[in-house]
Short mmCIF file of C-alpha atoms in Angstrom, two decimals:
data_model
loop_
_atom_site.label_atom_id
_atom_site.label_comp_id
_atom_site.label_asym_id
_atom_site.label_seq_id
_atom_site.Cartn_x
_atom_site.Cartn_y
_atom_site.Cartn_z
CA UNK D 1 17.92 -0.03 20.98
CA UNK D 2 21.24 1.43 22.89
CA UNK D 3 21.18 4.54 19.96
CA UNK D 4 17.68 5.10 20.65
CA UNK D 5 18.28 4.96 24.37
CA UNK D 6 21.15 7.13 24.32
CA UNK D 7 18.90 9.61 22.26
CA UNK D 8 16.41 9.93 24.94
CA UNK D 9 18.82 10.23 27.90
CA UNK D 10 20.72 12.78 25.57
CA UNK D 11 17.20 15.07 25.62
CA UNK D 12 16.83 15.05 28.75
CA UNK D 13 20.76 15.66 30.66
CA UNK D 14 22.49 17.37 27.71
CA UNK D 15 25.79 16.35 29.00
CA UNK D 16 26.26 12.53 29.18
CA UNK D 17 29.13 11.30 31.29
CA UNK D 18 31.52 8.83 29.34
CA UNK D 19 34.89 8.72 31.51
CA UNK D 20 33.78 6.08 34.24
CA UNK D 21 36.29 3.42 34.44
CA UNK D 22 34.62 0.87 36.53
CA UNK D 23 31.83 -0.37 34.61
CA UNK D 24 32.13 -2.14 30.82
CA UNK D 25 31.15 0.40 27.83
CA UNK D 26 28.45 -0.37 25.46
CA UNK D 27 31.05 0.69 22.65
CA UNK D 28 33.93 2.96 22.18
CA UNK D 29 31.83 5.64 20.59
CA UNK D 30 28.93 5.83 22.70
CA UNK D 31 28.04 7.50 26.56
CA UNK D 32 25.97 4.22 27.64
CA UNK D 33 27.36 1.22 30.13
CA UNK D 34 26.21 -2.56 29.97
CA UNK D 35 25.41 -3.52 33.68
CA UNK D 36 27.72 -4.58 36.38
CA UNK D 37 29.41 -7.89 35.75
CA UNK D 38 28.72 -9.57 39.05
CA UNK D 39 27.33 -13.58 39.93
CA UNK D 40 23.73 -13.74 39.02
CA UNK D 41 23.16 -15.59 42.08
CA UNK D 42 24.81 -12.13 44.08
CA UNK D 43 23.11 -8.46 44.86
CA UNK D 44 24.60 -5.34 43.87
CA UNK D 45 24.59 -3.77 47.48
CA UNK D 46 22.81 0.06 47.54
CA UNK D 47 24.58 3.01 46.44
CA UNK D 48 24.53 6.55 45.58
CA UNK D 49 26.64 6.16 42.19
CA UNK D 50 30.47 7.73 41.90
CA UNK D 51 29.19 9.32 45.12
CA UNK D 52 32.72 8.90 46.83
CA UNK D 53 34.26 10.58 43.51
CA UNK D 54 34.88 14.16 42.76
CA UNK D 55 32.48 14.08 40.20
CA UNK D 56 29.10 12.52 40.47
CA UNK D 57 26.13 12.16 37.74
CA UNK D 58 22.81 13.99 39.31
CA UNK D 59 20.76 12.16 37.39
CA UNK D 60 20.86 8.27 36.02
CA UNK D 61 18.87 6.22 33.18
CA UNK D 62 18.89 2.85 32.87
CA UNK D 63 16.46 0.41 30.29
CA UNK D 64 16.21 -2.67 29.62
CA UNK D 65 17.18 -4.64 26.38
CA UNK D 66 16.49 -8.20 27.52
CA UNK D 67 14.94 -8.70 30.30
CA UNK D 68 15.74 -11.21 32.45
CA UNK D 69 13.12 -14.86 32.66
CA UNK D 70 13.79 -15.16 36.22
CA UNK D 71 14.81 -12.27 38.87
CA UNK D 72 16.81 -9.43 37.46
CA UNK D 73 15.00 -6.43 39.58
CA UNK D 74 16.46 -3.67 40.59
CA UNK D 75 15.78 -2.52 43.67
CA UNK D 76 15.67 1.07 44.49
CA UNK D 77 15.80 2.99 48.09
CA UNK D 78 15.01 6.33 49.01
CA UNK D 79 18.22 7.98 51.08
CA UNK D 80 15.99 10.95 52.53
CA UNK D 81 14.56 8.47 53.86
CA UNK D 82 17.09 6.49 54.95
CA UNK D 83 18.57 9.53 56.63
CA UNK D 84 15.16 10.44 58.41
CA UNK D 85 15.28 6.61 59.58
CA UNK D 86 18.78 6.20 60.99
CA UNK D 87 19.70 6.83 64.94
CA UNK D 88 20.21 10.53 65.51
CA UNK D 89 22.83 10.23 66.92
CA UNK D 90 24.54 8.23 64.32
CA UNK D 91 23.40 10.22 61.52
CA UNK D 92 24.68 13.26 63.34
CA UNK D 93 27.89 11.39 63.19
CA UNK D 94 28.00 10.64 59.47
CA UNK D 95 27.09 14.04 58.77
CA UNK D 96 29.67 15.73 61.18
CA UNK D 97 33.20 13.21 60.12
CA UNK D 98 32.22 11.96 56.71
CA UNK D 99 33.97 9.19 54.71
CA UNK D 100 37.45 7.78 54.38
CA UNK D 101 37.09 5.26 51.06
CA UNK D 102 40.33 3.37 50.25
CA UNK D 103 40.75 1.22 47.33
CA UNK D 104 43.34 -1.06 46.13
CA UNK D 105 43.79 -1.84 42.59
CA UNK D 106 44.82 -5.80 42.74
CA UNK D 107 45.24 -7.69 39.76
CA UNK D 108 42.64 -9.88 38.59
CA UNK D 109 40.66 -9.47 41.85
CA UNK D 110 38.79 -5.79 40.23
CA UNK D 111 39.36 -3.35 37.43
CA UNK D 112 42.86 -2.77 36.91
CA UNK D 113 44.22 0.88 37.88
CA UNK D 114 44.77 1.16 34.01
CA UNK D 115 41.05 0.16 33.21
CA UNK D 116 39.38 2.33 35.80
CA UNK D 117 42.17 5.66 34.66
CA UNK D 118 42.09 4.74 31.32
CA UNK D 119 45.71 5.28 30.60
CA UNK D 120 48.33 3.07 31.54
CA UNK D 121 50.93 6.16 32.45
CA UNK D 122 51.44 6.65 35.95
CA UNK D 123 52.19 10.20 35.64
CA UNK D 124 49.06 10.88 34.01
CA UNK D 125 46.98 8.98 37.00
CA UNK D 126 48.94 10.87 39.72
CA UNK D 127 48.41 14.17 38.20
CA UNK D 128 44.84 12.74 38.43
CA UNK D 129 45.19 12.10 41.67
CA UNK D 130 46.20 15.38 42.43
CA UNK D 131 43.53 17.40 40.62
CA UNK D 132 40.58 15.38 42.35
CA UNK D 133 42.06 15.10 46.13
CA UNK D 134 42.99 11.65 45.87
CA UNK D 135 46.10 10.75 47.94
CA UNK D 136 47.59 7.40 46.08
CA UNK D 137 50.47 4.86 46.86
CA UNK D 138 52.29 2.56 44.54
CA UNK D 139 53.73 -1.20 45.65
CA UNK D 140 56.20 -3.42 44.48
CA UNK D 141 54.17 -5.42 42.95
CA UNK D 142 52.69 -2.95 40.47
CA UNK D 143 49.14 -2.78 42.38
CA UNK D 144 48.63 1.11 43.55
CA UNK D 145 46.15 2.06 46.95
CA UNK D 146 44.30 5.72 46.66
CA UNK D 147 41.94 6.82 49.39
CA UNK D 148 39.98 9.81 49.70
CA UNK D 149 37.52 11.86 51.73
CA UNK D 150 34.07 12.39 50.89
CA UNK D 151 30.36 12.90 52.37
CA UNK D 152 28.16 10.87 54.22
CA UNK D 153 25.23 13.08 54.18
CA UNK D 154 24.37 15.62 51.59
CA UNK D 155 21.80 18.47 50.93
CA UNK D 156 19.76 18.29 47.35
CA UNK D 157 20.61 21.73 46.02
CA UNK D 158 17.25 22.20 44.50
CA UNK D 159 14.87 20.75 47.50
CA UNK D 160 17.21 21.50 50.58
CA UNK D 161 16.14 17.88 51.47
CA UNK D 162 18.71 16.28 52.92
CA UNK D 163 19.99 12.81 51.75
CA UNK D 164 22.22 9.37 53.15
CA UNK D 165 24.40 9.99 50.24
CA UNK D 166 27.63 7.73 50.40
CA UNK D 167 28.70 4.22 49.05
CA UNK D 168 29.17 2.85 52.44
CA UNK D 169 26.98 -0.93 51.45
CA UNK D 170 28.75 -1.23 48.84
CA UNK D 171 32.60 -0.29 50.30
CA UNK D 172 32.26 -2.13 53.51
CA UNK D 173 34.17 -5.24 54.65
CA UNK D 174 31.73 -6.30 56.40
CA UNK D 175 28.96 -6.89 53.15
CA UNK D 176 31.68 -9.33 51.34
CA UNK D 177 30.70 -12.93 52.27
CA UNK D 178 32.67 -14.11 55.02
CA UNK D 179 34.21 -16.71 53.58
CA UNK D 180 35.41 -14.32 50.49
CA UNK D 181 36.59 -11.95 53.02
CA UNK D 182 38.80 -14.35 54.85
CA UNK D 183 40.12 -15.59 51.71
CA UNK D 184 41.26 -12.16 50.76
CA UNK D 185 42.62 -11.68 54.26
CA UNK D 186 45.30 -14.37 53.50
CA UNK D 187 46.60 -13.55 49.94
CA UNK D 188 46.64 -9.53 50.69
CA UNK D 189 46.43 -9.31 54.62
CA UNK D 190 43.48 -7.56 56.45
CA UNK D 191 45.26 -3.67 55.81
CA UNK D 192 44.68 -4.03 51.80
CA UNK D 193 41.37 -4.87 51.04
CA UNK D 194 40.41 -3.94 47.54
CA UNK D 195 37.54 -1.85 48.87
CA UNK D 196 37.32 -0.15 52.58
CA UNK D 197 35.07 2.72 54.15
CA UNK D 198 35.89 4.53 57.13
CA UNK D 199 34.60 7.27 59.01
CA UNK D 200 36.21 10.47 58.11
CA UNK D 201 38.98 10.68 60.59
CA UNK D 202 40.18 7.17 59.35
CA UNK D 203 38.86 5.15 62.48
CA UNK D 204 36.73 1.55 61.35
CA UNK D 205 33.25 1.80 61.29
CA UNK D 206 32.16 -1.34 63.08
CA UNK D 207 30.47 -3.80 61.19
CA UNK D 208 27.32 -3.75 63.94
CA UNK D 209 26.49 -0.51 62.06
CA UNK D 210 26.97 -0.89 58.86
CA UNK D 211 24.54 -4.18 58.59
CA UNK D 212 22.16 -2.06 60.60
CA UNK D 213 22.22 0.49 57.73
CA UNK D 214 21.97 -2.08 55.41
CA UNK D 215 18.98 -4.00 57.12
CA UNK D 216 17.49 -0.40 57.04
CA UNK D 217 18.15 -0.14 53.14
CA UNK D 218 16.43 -3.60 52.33
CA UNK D 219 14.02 -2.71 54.67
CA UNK D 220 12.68 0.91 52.56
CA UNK D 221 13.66 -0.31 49.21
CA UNK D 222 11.17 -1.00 46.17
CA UNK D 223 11.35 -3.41 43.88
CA UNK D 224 9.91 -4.20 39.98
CA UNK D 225 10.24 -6.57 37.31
CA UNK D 226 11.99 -5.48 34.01
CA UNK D 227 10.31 -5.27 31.02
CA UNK D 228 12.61 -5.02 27.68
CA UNK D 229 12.26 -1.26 26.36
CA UNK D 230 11.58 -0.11 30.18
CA UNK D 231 13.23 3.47 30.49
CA UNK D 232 13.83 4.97 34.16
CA UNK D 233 15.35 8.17 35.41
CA UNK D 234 16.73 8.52 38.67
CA UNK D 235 18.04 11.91 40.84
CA UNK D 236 21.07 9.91 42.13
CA UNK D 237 20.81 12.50 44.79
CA UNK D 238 17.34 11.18 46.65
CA UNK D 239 17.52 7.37 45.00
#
C-alpha cells in the first residue's frame, strides 16, 4: 500500500522530499509521487533526477502497486559507467563547461510555473529564483523562461567514483520526435522550447552527440519486469 511504502522509504532516508512540482502527488498529506504522466506507447528518456536543480534526492524508491500486463519496465543505467564509456575528450568537456538548462513554462504544453512553484505569486517564485541561482524572465503572455547552470559530471562523495550526472536525454531537442519538435517550432519559434540543454557557456550541443550519449545509455541499461509490491532503492548519484 502507498502508507506502507512510505513507511519503509521513511526507515531508511529519514528525510523524505515533498516540494517537487513536476510530478503528480499521491495525496496532499503524503511524501510519495504517482509516476510520470507520459503516452504509454513513449519512453521516459534517462536521467539523474532534479539533477539540474539546487537540490537533488541522493537516494530514490519506487514500488509497484499494479503492475503493468504488458511492458511497463523500467530501465535503469549505470552513469559511472556511462562516464568511463564516453570519448575522453568529450567527457573532459562536460566535466570542464557543465550545463546551461532553460525551461519555458507554456501553457498547456507542461506543468504550469504555478504547479511546478506551488504558489501562484510571482514575487514568491522570483525570490525563489534568487535563492537557488535561477535567472528567470516573464512574457506578455503570462508564460515565464528560467535557466540555470549546473553539472555534467559529478564525484559520489562517499566512493570518489565519478558519475555522468546531468539530465541532458531528457532536456535535449534533439530526443523530442521530429515531427513534435517542428510543431513546437511554429507555435513558439525555435528560441523557446519548453525544455533546452546547453553546454555551460550557453553554446548548442549538437544533436550528433547527444544521440550518441543516448545510444550509449540504451546500450548499458538493464531492464526488469514489475511485480506489484516490488520495492527498489536507487543512489540517484551512480543510477
Amino acid at each position: 500500500s502507498p502508507a506502507r511504502f512510505e513507511s519503509i522509504a521513511a526507515s531508511l532516508c529519514g528525510k523524505l522530499f515533498a516540494d517537487y512540482g513536476d510530478l503528480p502527488k499521491e495525496d496532499e498529506t503524503s511524501n510519495l509521487y504517482g509516476s510520470t504522466p507520459y503516452p504509454s506507447d513513449r519512453e521516459i528518456l534517462f536521467h539523474n533526477e532534479s539533477s539540474h536543480m539546487p537540490q537533488w534526492p541522493r537516494r530514490q524508491f519506487f514500488t509497484c502497486l499494479v503492475a503493468a500486463q504488458e511492458g511497463g519496465e523500467t530501465p535503469l543505467v549505470d552513469c559511472r559507467e556511462v562516464y568511463r564509456c564516453l570519448p575522453k575528450d568529450l567527457a573532459a568537456k562536460f566535466a570542464r563547461e557543465g550545463l546551461l538548462y532553460v525551461r519555458n513554462f507554456l501553457p498547456g504544453v507542461d506543468v504550469s510555473w504555478a504547479q511546478f512553484f506551488r504558489t501562484s505569486d510571482r514575487a514568491e517564485v522570483e525570490a525563489r529564483c534568487r535563492s537557488w541561482g535561477i535567472g528567470f524572465e516573464w512574457f506578455e503572455d503570462g508564460s515565464l523562461k528560467t535557466w540555470r547552470t549546473a553539472q555534467a559530471v559529478l564525484r559520489h562523495p562517499q566512493t570518489g567514483e565519478t558519475s555522468f550526472f546531468n539530465q541532458i536525454a531528457l532536456h535535449h531537442p534533439s530526443r523530442v520526435d521530429l515531427q513534435v519538435r517542428q510543431s513546437l517550432d511554429q507555435l513558439y519559434g525555435e528560441h523557446r522550447p519548453p525544455r533546452d540543454v546547453r553546454f555551460g557557456d550557453g553554446q548548442p550541443i549538437d544533436d550528433a552527440i547527444v544521440n550518441e550519449i543516448a545510444g550509449l545509455m540504451d546500450s548499458l541499461s538493464v531492464g526488469f519486469r514489475w511485480q506489484e509490491g516490488d520495492v527498489v532503492a536507487l543512489d540517484n548519484l551512480s543510477v
